[in-house]
Amino acid sequence: AQSVTQLGSHVSVSEGALVLLRCNYSSSVPPYLFWYVQYPNQGLQLLLKYTTGATLVKGINGFEAEFKKSETSFHLTKPSAHMSDAAEYFCAVSKAGGTSYGKLTFGQGTILTVHP
Amino acid sequence: DARVTQTPRHKVTEMGQEVTMRCQPILGHNTVFWYRQTMMQGLELLAYFRNRAPLDDSGMPKDRFSAEMPDATLATLKIQPSEPRDSAVYFCASGSKEDYRQETQYFGPGTRLLVL
């Protein structure tokens, strides 16, 4: 079985500060990992994903994430927070096989608040 | 700009009534997901179709919920009879990728359901 744990249900930063959202996964096979963002009253949209190859993945809006197999982590970072980054962020892992091939397991989400 | 559309966007109904939610996936996408989001449970996968065939509906209460894809352009989620605990935001997402493990899911704006 695969699972995802997001450490911290709420993270608060000042505008211009570093954003770090933590995600740890559990998977018996090499994982495919995703970060999605949900703005208020909207559906989720993909920020970035790791499949194979380079372990540092760049996404939209200046976000990036690094896959660290030894730490089973896929933390999301952004060097400088902007007010528009305030949203809920979800880490997810894709199911490796079986009939539900490709099914995503989502973490519980982290709400990011950005203070002026 | 291709998008997943969902109707209705908001629904208020009384306990015991039938509720039907509709989703139009992005043209050409062959995978459709139904999710439910609540504060308590987070994001839950209810059902999952590929090429209109149901692959996984293990997350769906079978006694009152049903999901179908009458054709490639329409997915439906029905609740009969509805109960107050069904109050939630219901999202539809679609995707299309040869390797389904790395498929990006495109979410609709959701149907916000309130059962009184």
Coordinates of N, CA and C in Angstrom, one line a residue:
Chain A
A1 N 0.8 -1.2 0.0 CA 0.0 0.0 0.0 C 0.9 1.2 0.0
Q2 N 0.4 2.3 -0.6 CA 1.1 3.5 -0.7 C 0.4 4.6 0.2
S3 N 1.2 5.5 0.8 CA 0.6 6.5 1.6 C 1.5 7.8 1.6
V4 N 0.8 8.8 2.0 CA 1.5 10.1 2.0 C 1.2 10.8 3.3
T5 N 2.2 11.4 3.9 CA 2.0 12.2 5.2 C 2.6 13.6 5.0
Q6 N 1.7 14.5 5.2 CA 2.1 15.9 5.1 C 2.3 16.5 6.5
L7 N 3.5 16.9 6.8 CA 3.8 17.4 8.2 C 3.4 18.8 8.3
G8 N 2.4 19.1 9.2 CA 1.9 20.4 9.4 C 0.7 20.7 8.6
S9 N -0.4 20.8 9.2 CA -1.7 21.1 8.5 C -1.8 22.6 8.2
H10 N -1.0 23.5 8.9 CA -1.0 24.9 8.6 C 0.4 25.4 8.7
V11 N 0.8 26.2 7.7 CA 2.1 26.8 7.7 C 1.9 28.3 7.4
S12 N 2.5 29.1 8.2 CA 2.4 30.6 8.0 C 3.7 31.2 7.8
V13 N 3.8 32.0 6.7 CA 5.1 32.7 6.4 C 4.8 34.2 6.1
S14 N 5.9 35.0 6.2 CA 5.8 36.4 5.7 C 6.1 36.5 4.3
E15 N 5.5 37.5 3.6 CA 5.7 37.7 2.2 C 7.2 37.9 2.0
G16 N 7.8 37.2 1.0 CA 9.2 37.3 0.8 C 10.0 36.2 1.5
A17 N 9.5 35.5 2.4 CA 10.2 34.4 3.1 C 10.1 33.1 2.4
L18 N 11.0 32.2 2.8 CA 11.1 30.9 2.2 C 9.8 30.1 2.6
V19 N 9.3 29.4 1.6 CA 8.2 28.5 1.8 C 8.7 27.0 1.8
L20 N 8.4 26.3 2.8 CA 8.8 24.9 2.9 C 7.6 24.1 3.4
L21 N 7.1 23.2 2.5 CA 6.0 22.3 2.8 C 6.5 20.9 2.8
R22 N 6.2 20.2 3.8 CA 6.8 18.8 3.9 C 5.9 17.7 3.6
C23 N 6.5 16.7 2.9 CA 5.7 15.6 2.4 C 6.7 14.3 2.5
N24 N 6.2 13.3 3.2 CA 6.9 12.0 3.2 C 5.9 11.0 2.7
Y25 N 6.5 10.0 2.0 CA 5.7 9.0 1.3 C 6.1 7.6 1.8
S26 N 5.2 6.7 1.5 CA 5.5 5.3 1.7 C 5.1 4.5 0.5
S27 N 6.0 3.8 -0.1 CA 5.7 3.0 -1.3 C 6.7 1.9 -1.5
S28 N 6.1 0.7 -1.9 CA 6.9 -0.5 -2.0 C 7.7 -0.5 -3.3
V29 N 7.3 0.4 -4.2 CA 8.0 0.5 -5.6 C 8.4 1.9 -5.8
P30 N 9.3 2.1 -6.7 CA 9.6 3.5 -7.0 C 8.4 4.4 -7.2
P31 N 8.3 5.5 -6.5 CA 7.0 6.2 -6.5 C 7.0 7.3 -7.6
Y32 N 5.8 7.6 -8.1 CA 5.6 8.8 -8.8 C 4.9 9.8 -7.9
L33 N 5.4 11.0 -7.8 CA 4.9 11.9 -6.7 C 4.4 13.2 -7.3
F34 N 3.5 13.8 -6.7 CA 2.8 15.0 -7.3 C 2.6 16.0 -6.1
W35 N 2.6 17.3 -6.5 CA 2.1 18.3 -5.7 C 1.0 19.1 -6.4
Y36 N -0.2 19.2 -5.8 CA -1.3 19.9 -6.3 C -1.6 21.1 -5.4
V37 N -2.2 22.2 -6.0 CA -2.6 23.4 -5.2 C -4.1 23.6 -5.4
Q38 N -4.7 24.0 -4.3 CA -6.1 24.4 -4.4 C -6.3 25.8 -3.8
Y39 N -6.7 26.7 -4.7 CA -7.1 28.0 -4.3 C -8.5 28.0 -3.8
P40 N -8.9 29.0 -3.0 CA -10.2 29.0 -2.4 C -11.3 28.9 -3.4
N41 N -12.2 28.0 -3.1 CA -13.4 27.8 -4.0 C -13.1 27.3 -5.4
Q42 N -12.0 26.6 -5.5 CA -11.6 26.1 -6.8 C -11.2 24.6 -6.7
G43 N -11.1 24.0 -7.8 CA -10.6 22.6 -7.9 C -9.0 22.6 -7.7
L44 N -8.5 21.4 -7.6 CA -7.0 21.3 -7.5 C -6.4 21.5 -8.9
Q45 N -5.1 22.0 -8.9 CA -4.4 22.0 -10.1 C -3.0 21.6 -9.9
L46 N -2.3 21.0 -10.9 CA -1.0 20.4 -10.7 C 0.0 21.5 -10.6
L47 N 0.9 21.4 -9.6 CA 2.1 22.3 -9.5 C 3.3 21.7 -10.1
L48 N 3.5 20.4 -9.8 CA 4.7 19.7 -10.4 C 4.5 18.2 -10.1
K49 N 5.4 17.4 -10.8 CA 5.4 16.0 -10.5 C 6.8 15.4 -10.8
Y50 N 7.1 14.4 -10.0 CA 8.3 13.6 -10.2 C 7.9 12.2 -10.7
T51 N 8.6 11.8 -11.8 CA 8.4 10.5 -12.4 C 9.7 9.7 -12.3
T52 N 10.6 10.1 -13.2 CA 11.9 9.5 -13.2 C 12.9 10.6 -13.6
G53 N 14.2 10.3 -13.5 CA 15.2 11.2 -13.9 C 15.6 12.2 -12.8
A54 N 15.7 13.5 -13.2 CA 16.2 14.5 -12.3 C 15.4 14.6 -11.0
T55 N 16.1 14.6 -9.9 CA 15.3 14.5 -8.6 C 14.8 15.9 -8.2
L56 N 15.4 17.0 -8.8 CA 14.9 18.3 -8.5 C 13.9 18.7 -9.6
V57 N 12.7 18.9 -9.2 CA 11.6 19.1 -10.2 C 11.1 20.6 -10.0
K58 N 11.0 21.3 -11.1 CA 10.5 22.6 -11.1 C 9.1 22.7 -11.6
G59 N 8.3 23.5 -10.9 CA 6.9 23.6 -11.3 C 6.5 25.0 -11.7
I60 N 5.2 25.2 -11.6 CA 4.7 26.5 -11.9 C 4.8 27.5 -10.7
N61 N 4.7 28.8 -11.0 CA 4.7 29.8 -10.0 C 6.0 29.8 -9.1
G62 N 7.1 29.3 -9.6 CA 8.3 29.4 -8.9 C 8.6 28.3 -7.8
F63 N 7.7 27.3 -7.8 CA 7.8 26.2 -6.8 C 8.7 25.1 -7.4
E64 N 9.4 24.4 -6.5 CA 10.1 23.3 -6.9 C 10.1 22.2 -5.7
A65 N 10.4 21.0 -6.1 CA 10.4 19.9 -5.1 C 11.6 19.0 -5.4
E66 N 12.1 18.4 -4.3 CA 13.2 17.5 -4.5 C 12.9 16.1 -4.0
F67 N 13.0 15.1 -4.8 CA 12.8 13.7 -4.4 C 14.0 13.2 -3.8
K68 N 13.9 12.8 -2.5 CA 15.0 12.2 -1.8 C 14.6 10.8 -1.3
K69 N 15.1 9.8 -2.1 CA 14.7 8.4 -1.8 C 15.2 8.0 -0.4
S70 N 16.4 8.4 0.0 CA 16.9 7.9 1.3 C 16.1 8.5 2.5
E71 N 15.4 9.6 2.2 CA 14.6 10.2 3.3 C 13.1 9.9 3.0
T72 N 12.7 9.3 2.0 CA 11.4 9.1 1.5 C 10.6 10.4 1.6
S73 N 11.2 11.4 1.0 CA 10.6 12.8 1.1 C 10.4 13.4 -0.2
F74 N 9.5 14.3 -0.3 CA 9.3 15.1 -1.5 C 8.8 16.5 -1.1
H75 N 9.6 17.2 -0.4 CA 9.2 18.5 0.1 C 9.1 19.6 -1.0
L76 N 8.2 20.5 -0.8 CA 7.9 21.6 -1.7 C 8.5 22.9 -1.2
T77 N 9.2 23.6 -2.1 CA 9.8 24.9 -1.6 C 9.6 26.0 -2.6
K78 N 9.7 27.2 -2.1 CA 9.7 28.4 -3.0 C 10.5 29.4 -2.2
P79 N 11.5 30.0 -2.9 CA 12.5 30.9 -2.2 C 11.8 32.1 -1.6
S80 N 10.8 32.6 -2.2 CA 10.2 33.9 -1.8 C 8.7 33.9 -1.9
A81 N 8.0 33.9 -0.8 CA 6.5 33.7 -0.8 C 5.9 35.0 -1.3
H82 N 4.8 34.8 -2.0 CA 4.0 35.9 -2.5 C 2.6 35.8 -1.9
M83 N 1.9 36.9 -1.8 CA 0.6 36.8 -1.2 C -0.3 35.9 -2.0
S84 N -0.1 35.8 -3.3 CA -1.0 35.0 -4.1 C -0.7 33.5 -3.9
D85 N 0.3 33.1 -3.2 CA 0.6 31.7 -2.9 C -0.3 31.1 -1.8
A86 N -1.1 32.0 -1.1 CA -2.0 31.5 -0.1 C -3.0 30.5 -0.7
A87 N -3.0 29.3 -0.2 CA -3.8 28.2 -0.8 C -3.6 27.0 0.1
E88 N -4.2 25.9 -0.3 CA -4.0 24.6 0.3 C -3.2 23.7 -0.7
Y89 N -2.2 23.1 -0.2 CA -1.3 22.3 -1.0 C -1.4 20.8 -0.6
F90 N -1.5 20.0 -1.6 CA -1.7 18.5 -1.4 C -0.5 17.8 -2.1
C91 N 0.1 16.9 -1.4 CA 1.1 16.0 -1.9 C 0.3 14.7 -2.2
A92 N 0.8 14.0 -3.3 CA 0.1 12.7 -3.7 C 1.1 11.7 -4.3
V93 N 0.7 10.5 -4.2 CA 1.6 9.4 -4.8 C 0.6 8.6 -5.6
S94 N 1.2 8.1 -6.8 CA 0.4 7.4 -7.7 C 0.5 5.9 -7.5
K95 N -0.6 5.2 -7.6 CA -0.6 3.7 -7.4 C 0.2 3.0 -8.5
A96 N 1.0 2.0 -8.1 CA 1.9 1.4 -9.0 C 1.3 0.5 -10.0
G97 N 0.3 -0.3 -9.6 CA -0.2 -1.4 -10.4 C -1.6 -1.9 -10.0
G98 N -2.0 -3.0 -10.5 CA -3.3 -3.5 -10.2 C -4.3 -2.8 -11.1
T99 N -5.6 -3.1 -10.8 CA -6.6 -2.5 -11.6 C -6.8 -1.0 -11.4
S100 N -6.3 -0.5 -10.3 CA -6.5 0.9 -10.1 C -5.2 1.6 -10.4
Y101 N -4.5 1.2 -11.4 CA -3.2 1.7 -11.9 C -3.4 3.2 -12.1
G102 N -2.6 4.0 -11.5 CA -2.6 5.5 -11.6 C -3.5 6.2 -10.6
K103 N -4.2 5.5 -9.8 CA -5.0 6.1 -8.7 C -4.1 6.9 -7.8
L104 N -4.5 8.1 -7.5 CA -3.7 9.0 -6.6 C -4.1 8.8 -5.1
T105 N -3.1 8.7 -4.2 CA -3.4 8.8 -2.8 C -2.9 10.2 -2.3
F106 N -3.8 11.0 -1.8 CA -3.5 12.4 -1.4 C -3.2 12.4 0.1
G107 N -2.3 13.4 0.4 CA -2.1 13.7 1.8 C -3.3 14.5 2.3
Q108 N -3.2 14.9 3.6 CA -4.3 15.6 4.2 C -4.3 17.1 3.9
G109 N -3.3 17.5 3.3 CA -3.2 18.9 2.8 C -2.5 19.9 3.9
T110 N -1.9 20.9 3.4 CA -1.3 21.9 4.2 C -1.8 23.3 3.7
I111 N -2.4 24.0 4.6 CA -2.9 25.4 4.3 C -1.7 26.3 4.5
L112 N -1.4 27.0 3.5 CA -0.3 28.1 3.5 C -1.0 29.4 3.7
T113 N -0.5 30.2 4.7 CA -1.0 31.5 4.9 C 0.3 32.4 4.7
V114 N 0.1 33.5 4.0 CA 1.2 34.5 3.7 C 0.8 35.8 4.3
H115 N 1.6 36.3 5.2 CA 1.4 37.6 5.9 C 2.1 38.7 5.2
P116 N 1.5 39.9 5.1 CA 2.2 41.0 4.5 C 3.4 41.4 5.3
Chain B
D1 N -9.4 27.1 -24.3 CA -8.9 26.6 -23.0 C -9.7 25.5 -22.5
A2 N -9.2 24.2 -22.6 CA -10.0 23.1 -22.2 C -10.1 23.0 -20.7
R3 N -11.3 22.7 -20.3 CA -11.6 22.6 -18.8 C -12.6 21.5 -18.6
V4 N -12.5 21.0 -17.4 CA -13.6 20.1 -16.9 C -14.7 21.0 -16.3
T5 N -15.9 20.6 -16.8 CA -17.1 21.4 -16.3 C -17.9 20.5 -15.4
Q6 N -18.5 21.1 -14.4 CA -19.4 20.4 -13.5 C -20.7 21.2 -13.3
T7 N -21.8 20.5 -13.2 CA -23.1 21.1 -12.9 C -23.8 20.3 -11.9
P8 N -24.6 20.9 -11.0 CA -24.6 22.3 -10.7 C -23.4 22.7 -9.9
R9 N -23.2 24.0 -9.8 CA -22.0 24.4 -8.9 C -22.4 24.4 -7.5
H10 N -23.7 24.6 -7.2 CA -24.2 24.6 -5.8 C -25.5 23.9 -5.8
K11 N -25.8 23.1 -4.7 CA -27.0 22.4 -4.6 C -27.4 22.3 -3.1
V12 N -28.6 22.8 -2.8 CA -29.2 22.7 -1.5 C -30.4 21.8 -1.6
T13 N -30.5 20.8 -0.8 CA -31.6 19.9 -0.9 C -32.0 19.4 0.4
E14 N -33.1 18.7 0.5 CA -33.6 18.1 1.8 C -33.2 16.7 1.9
M15 N -33.0 16.2 3.1 CA -32.7 14.8 3.3 C -33.8 13.9 2.6
G16 N -33.3 12.9 2.0 CA -34.2 11.9 1.3 C -34.4 12.2 -0.2
Q17 N -34.0 13.4 -0.6 CA -34.1 13.7 -2.0 C -32.9 13.1 -2.8
E18 N -33.2 12.9 -4.1 CA -32.2 12.4 -5.0 C -31.4 13.6 -5.5
V19 N -30.1 13.4 -5.6 CA -29.1 14.4 -6.1 C -28.4 13.8 -7.3
T20 N -28.3 14.6 -8.4 CA -27.5 14.2 -9.5 C -26.5 15.2 -9.8
M21 N -25.3 14.9 -9.9 CA -24.2 15.8 -10.3 C -23.6 15.3 -11.6
R22 N -23.3 16.3 -12.5 CA -22.8 16.0 -13.8 C -21.4 16.5 -14.0
C23 N -20.7 15.8 -14.9 CA -19.3 16.3 -15.2 C -19.1 16.0 -16.7
Q24 N -18.5 17.0 -17.3 CA -18.0 16.9 -18.7 C -16.5 16.9 -18.7
P25 N -15.9 15.8 -18.9 CA -14.4 15.8 -18.9 C -13.9 16.5 -20.1
I26 N -12.6 16.8 -20.1 CA -11.9 17.4 -21.2 C -12.0 16.5 -22.4
L27 N -12.3 17.1 -23.6 CA -12.5 16.3 -24.8 C -11.2 15.5 -25.1
G28 N -11.4 14.2 -25.3 CA -10.2 13.3 -25.5 C -9.7 12.6 -24.3
H29 N -10.0 13.1 -23.1 CA -9.6 12.4 -21.9 C -10.4 11.2 -21.7
N30 N -9.7 10.1 -21.3 CA -10.4 8.8 -21.2 C -10.4 8.3 -19.7
T31 N -9.9 9.1 -18.8 CA -10.0 8.7 -17.4 C -10.8 9.8 -16.6
V32 N -11.7 9.4 -15.8 CA -12.6 10.3 -15.0 C -12.6 9.8 -13.6
F33 N -12.4 10.8 -12.7 CA -12.4 10.5 -11.2 C -13.5 11.3 -10.6
W34 N -14.1 10.8 -9.5 CA -15.0 11.5 -8.7 C -14.4 11.5 -7.3
Y35 N -14.3 12.7 -6.7 CA -13.7 12.9 -5.3 C -14.8 13.6 -4.5
R36 N -14.7 13.4 -3.2 CA -15.5 14.2 -2.2 C -14.5 14.8 -1.3
Q37 N -14.7 16.1 -0.9 CA -13.9 16.8 0.0 C -14.7 17.4 1.1
T38 N -14.3 17.0 2.4 CA -14.8 17.6 3.6 C -13.7 18.0 4.5
M39 N -14.1 18.9 5.5 CA -13.1 19.3 6.4 C -12.6 18.1 7.2
M40 N -13.5 17.2 7.6 CA -13.1 16.1 8.5 C -12.3 15.0 7.8
Q41 N -12.7 14.7 6.6 CA -12.1 13.5 5.9 C -11.1 13.9 4.8
G42 N -11.0 15.2 4.5 CA -10.1 15.6 3.4 C -10.7 15.2 2.1
L43 N -9.7 14.8 1.2 CA -10.1 14.5 -0.2 C -10.2 13.0 -0.3
E44 N -11.3 12.5 -0.7 CA -11.6 11.0 -0.8 C -11.9 10.7 -2.2
L45 N -11.3 9.6 -2.8 CA -11.7 9.1 -4.1 C -13.0 8.3 -3.9
L46 N -14.0 8.6 -4.7 CA -15.2 7.8 -4.7 C -15.3 6.8 -5.8
A47 N -14.9 7.2 -7.0 CA -15.0 6.3 -8.1 C -14.1 6.8 -9.2
Y48 N -13.8 5.9 -10.2 CA -12.7 6.1 -11.1 C -13.1 5.2 -12.4
F49 N -13.1 5.9 -13.5 CA -13.5 5.3 -14.8 C -12.3 5.4 -15.8
R50 N -12.1 4.4 -16.6 CA -11.2 4.5 -17.7 C -11.9 3.9 -18.9
N51 N -11.8 4.7 -20.0 CA -12.6 4.3 -21.2 C -14.0 3.9 -20.9
R52 N -14.6 4.7 -20.0 CA -16.0 4.6 -19.6 C -16.3 3.4 -18.7
A53 N -15.3 2.5 -18.4 CA -15.5 1.4 -17.6 C -15.1 1.7 -16.2
P54 N -15.9 1.3 -15.2 CA -15.5 1.6 -13.8 C -14.4 0.7 -13.4
L55 N -13.4 1.3 -12.8 CA -12.2 0.6 -12.4 C -12.1 0.4 -10.9
D56 N -12.6 1.4 -10.2 CA -12.5 1.3 -8.7 C -13.6 2.2 -8.1
D57 N -14.5 1.6 -7.4 CA -15.5 2.4 -6.7 C -15.5 2.0 -5.2
S58 N -14.4 1.5 -4.7 CA -14.3 1.0 -3.4 C -14.6 2.1 -2.3
G59 N -14.4 3.4 -2.7 CA -14.6 4.5 -1.8 C -16.0 5.0 -1.7
M60 N -16.9 4.4 -2.5 CA -18.2 4.9 -2.6 C -19.2 4.1 -1.8
P61 N -20.0 4.7 -1.0 CA -21.1 4.0 -0.3 C -22.1 3.4 -1.3
K62 N -22.1 2.1 -1.4 CA -22.9 1.5 -2.5 C -24.4 1.5 -2.3
D63 N -24.8 1.7 -1.1 CA -26.2 1.6 -0.9 C -27.0 2.9 -1.4
R64 N -26.2 4.0 -1.5 CA -26.9 5.2 -1.8 C -26.3 6.0 -3.0
F65 N -25.0 5.6 -3.3 CA -24.3 6.4 -4.3 C -24.2 5.5 -5.6
S66 N -24.2 6.1 -6.7 CA -23.9 5.4 -8.0 C -23.2 6.4 -8.9
A67 N -22.3 5.8 -9.7 CA -21.6 6.6 -10.7 C -21.6 5.9 -12.0
E68 N -21.8 6.7 -13.1 CA -21.9 6.1 -14.4 C -21.3 7.1 -15.4
M69 N -20.9 6.5 -16.6 CA -20.5 7.3 -17.7 C -21.3 6.9 -18.9
P70 N -22.5 7.5 -19.1 CA -23.3 7.1 -20.3 C -22.7 7.3 -21.6
D71 N -21.8 8.3 -21.7 CA -21.0 8.4 -22.9 C -19.7 9.1 -22.6
A72 N -18.8 9.2 -23.5 CA -17.4 9.7 -23.3 C -17.4 11.2 -22.8
T73 N -18.5 11.9 -23.0 CA -18.6 13.3 -22.7 C -19.3 13.6 -21.4
L74 N -19.8 12.6 -20.7 CA -20.7 12.8 -19.6 C -20.4 11.8 -18.5
A75 N -20.1 12.2 -17.3 CA -20.1 11.3 -16.1 C -21.1 11.9 -15.1
T76 N -21.8 10.9 -14.4 CA -22.8 11.3 -13.4 C -22.5 10.7 -12.1
L77 N -22.8 11.4 -11.1 CA -22.8 10.8 -9.7 C -24.1 11.1 -9.1
K78 N -24.8 10.0 -8.6 CA -26.1 10.2 -8.0 C -26.1 9.7 -6.6
I79 N -26.8 10.4 -5.8 CA -27.0 10.1 -4.4 C -28.6 9.9 -4.2
Q80 N -29.0 8.7 -3.7 CA -30.4 8.5 -3.5 C -30.6 7.4 -2.4
P81 N -31.2 7.8 -1.3 CA -31.6 9.1 -0.8 C -30.4 9.8 -0.2
S82 N -30.4 11.2 -0.3 CA -29.3 12.0 0.3 C -29.5 12.1 1.8
E83 N -28.4 12.3 2.5 CA -28.4 12.4 3.9 C -27.5 13.7 4.3
P84 N -27.8 14.3 5.5 CA -27.0 15.4 5.8 C -25.5 15.1 5.8
R85 N -25.0 13.9 6.1 CA -23.6 13.6 6.1 C -23.0 13.6 4.7
D86 N -23.8 13.7 3.7 CA -23.3 13.8 2.3 C -22.9 15.2 1.9
S87 N -23.2 16.1 2.8 CA -22.8 17.5 2.5 C -21.3 17.6 2.4
A88 N -20.9 18.1 1.3 CA -19.5 18.2 0.9 C -19.3 18.9 -0.4
V89 N -18.0 19.0 -0.8 CA -17.8 19.5 -2.2 C -17.4 18.3 -3.0
Y90 N -18.0 18.1 -4.1 CA -17.7 16.9 -5.0 C -17.0 17.4 -6.2
F91 N -15.8 16.8 -6.4 CA -15.0 17.2 -7.6 C -15.0 16.1 -8.6
C92 N -15.0 16.5 -9.9 CA -14.7 15.6 -11.0 C -13.3 16.0 -11.5
A93 N -12.6 15.0 -11.9 CA -11.3 15.2 -12.6 C -11.2 14.3 -13.8
S94 N -10.4 14.8 -14.8 CA -10.2 13.9 -15.9 C -8.7 13.9 -16.3
G95 N -8.3 12.9 -17.0 CA -6.9 12.8 -17.4 C -6.7 11.9 -18.6
S96 N -5.6 12.0 -19.2 CA -5.3 11.2 -20.4 C -3.8 11.1 -20.6
K97 N -3.3 9.9 -20.4 CA -1.9 9.6 -20.5 C -1.6 8.2 -20.8
E98 N -0.7 7.9 -21.7 CA -0.4 6.6 -22.0 C 0.1 5.8 -20.8
D99 N 1.0 6.5 -20.0 CA 1.4 5.9 -18.7 C 0.6 6.5 -17.7
Y100 N -0.4 5.7 -17.2 CA -1.4 6.3 -16.3 C -0.8 6.6 -14.9
R101 N 0.4 6.1 -14.6 CA 1.0 6.4 -13.3 C 1.4 7.9 -13.2
Q102 N 1.7 8.5 -14.4 CA 2.2 9.9 -14.3 C 1.2 10.8 -14.9
E103 N -0.1 10.3 -15.0 CA -1.1 11.1 -15.5 C -1.4 12.4 -14.7
T104 N -1.6 13.5 -15.3 CA -2.0 14.7 -14.6 C -3.5 14.7 -14.6
Q105 N -4.1 14.9 -13.4 CA -5.5 15.0 -13.3 C -5.9 16.5 -13.3
Y106 N -6.9 16.8 -14.2 CA -7.5 18.1 -14.3 C -8.8 18.2 -13.6
F107 N -8.9 19.0 -12.6 CA -10.1 19.1 -11.7 C -11.1 20.1 -12.2
G108 N -12.3 19.8 -12.1 CA -13.4 20.7 -12.3 C -13.5 21.7 -11.1
P109 N -14.4 22.6 -11.1 CA -14.6 23.6 -10.0 C -15.4 23.0 -8.9
G110 N -16.0 21.9 -9.0 CA -16.7 21.2 -7.9 C -18.2 21.6 -7.8
T111 N -18.9 20.7 -7.2 CA -20.3 20.9 -6.8 C -20.4 21.0 -5.3
R112 N -20.8 22.1 -4.8 CA -21.0 22.2 -3.3 C -22.4 21.8 -2.9
L113 N -22.5 20.7 -2.2 CA -23.7 20.1 -1.9 C -24.0 20.3 -0.4
L114 N -25.2 20.8 -0.1 CA -25.7 20.9 1.3 C -27.0 20.2 1.4
V115 N -27.0 19.2 2.3 CA -28.2 18.4 2.5 C -28.8 18.8 3.9
L116 N -30.0 19.3 3.9 CA -30.6 19.8 5.2 C -31.4 18.7 5.9

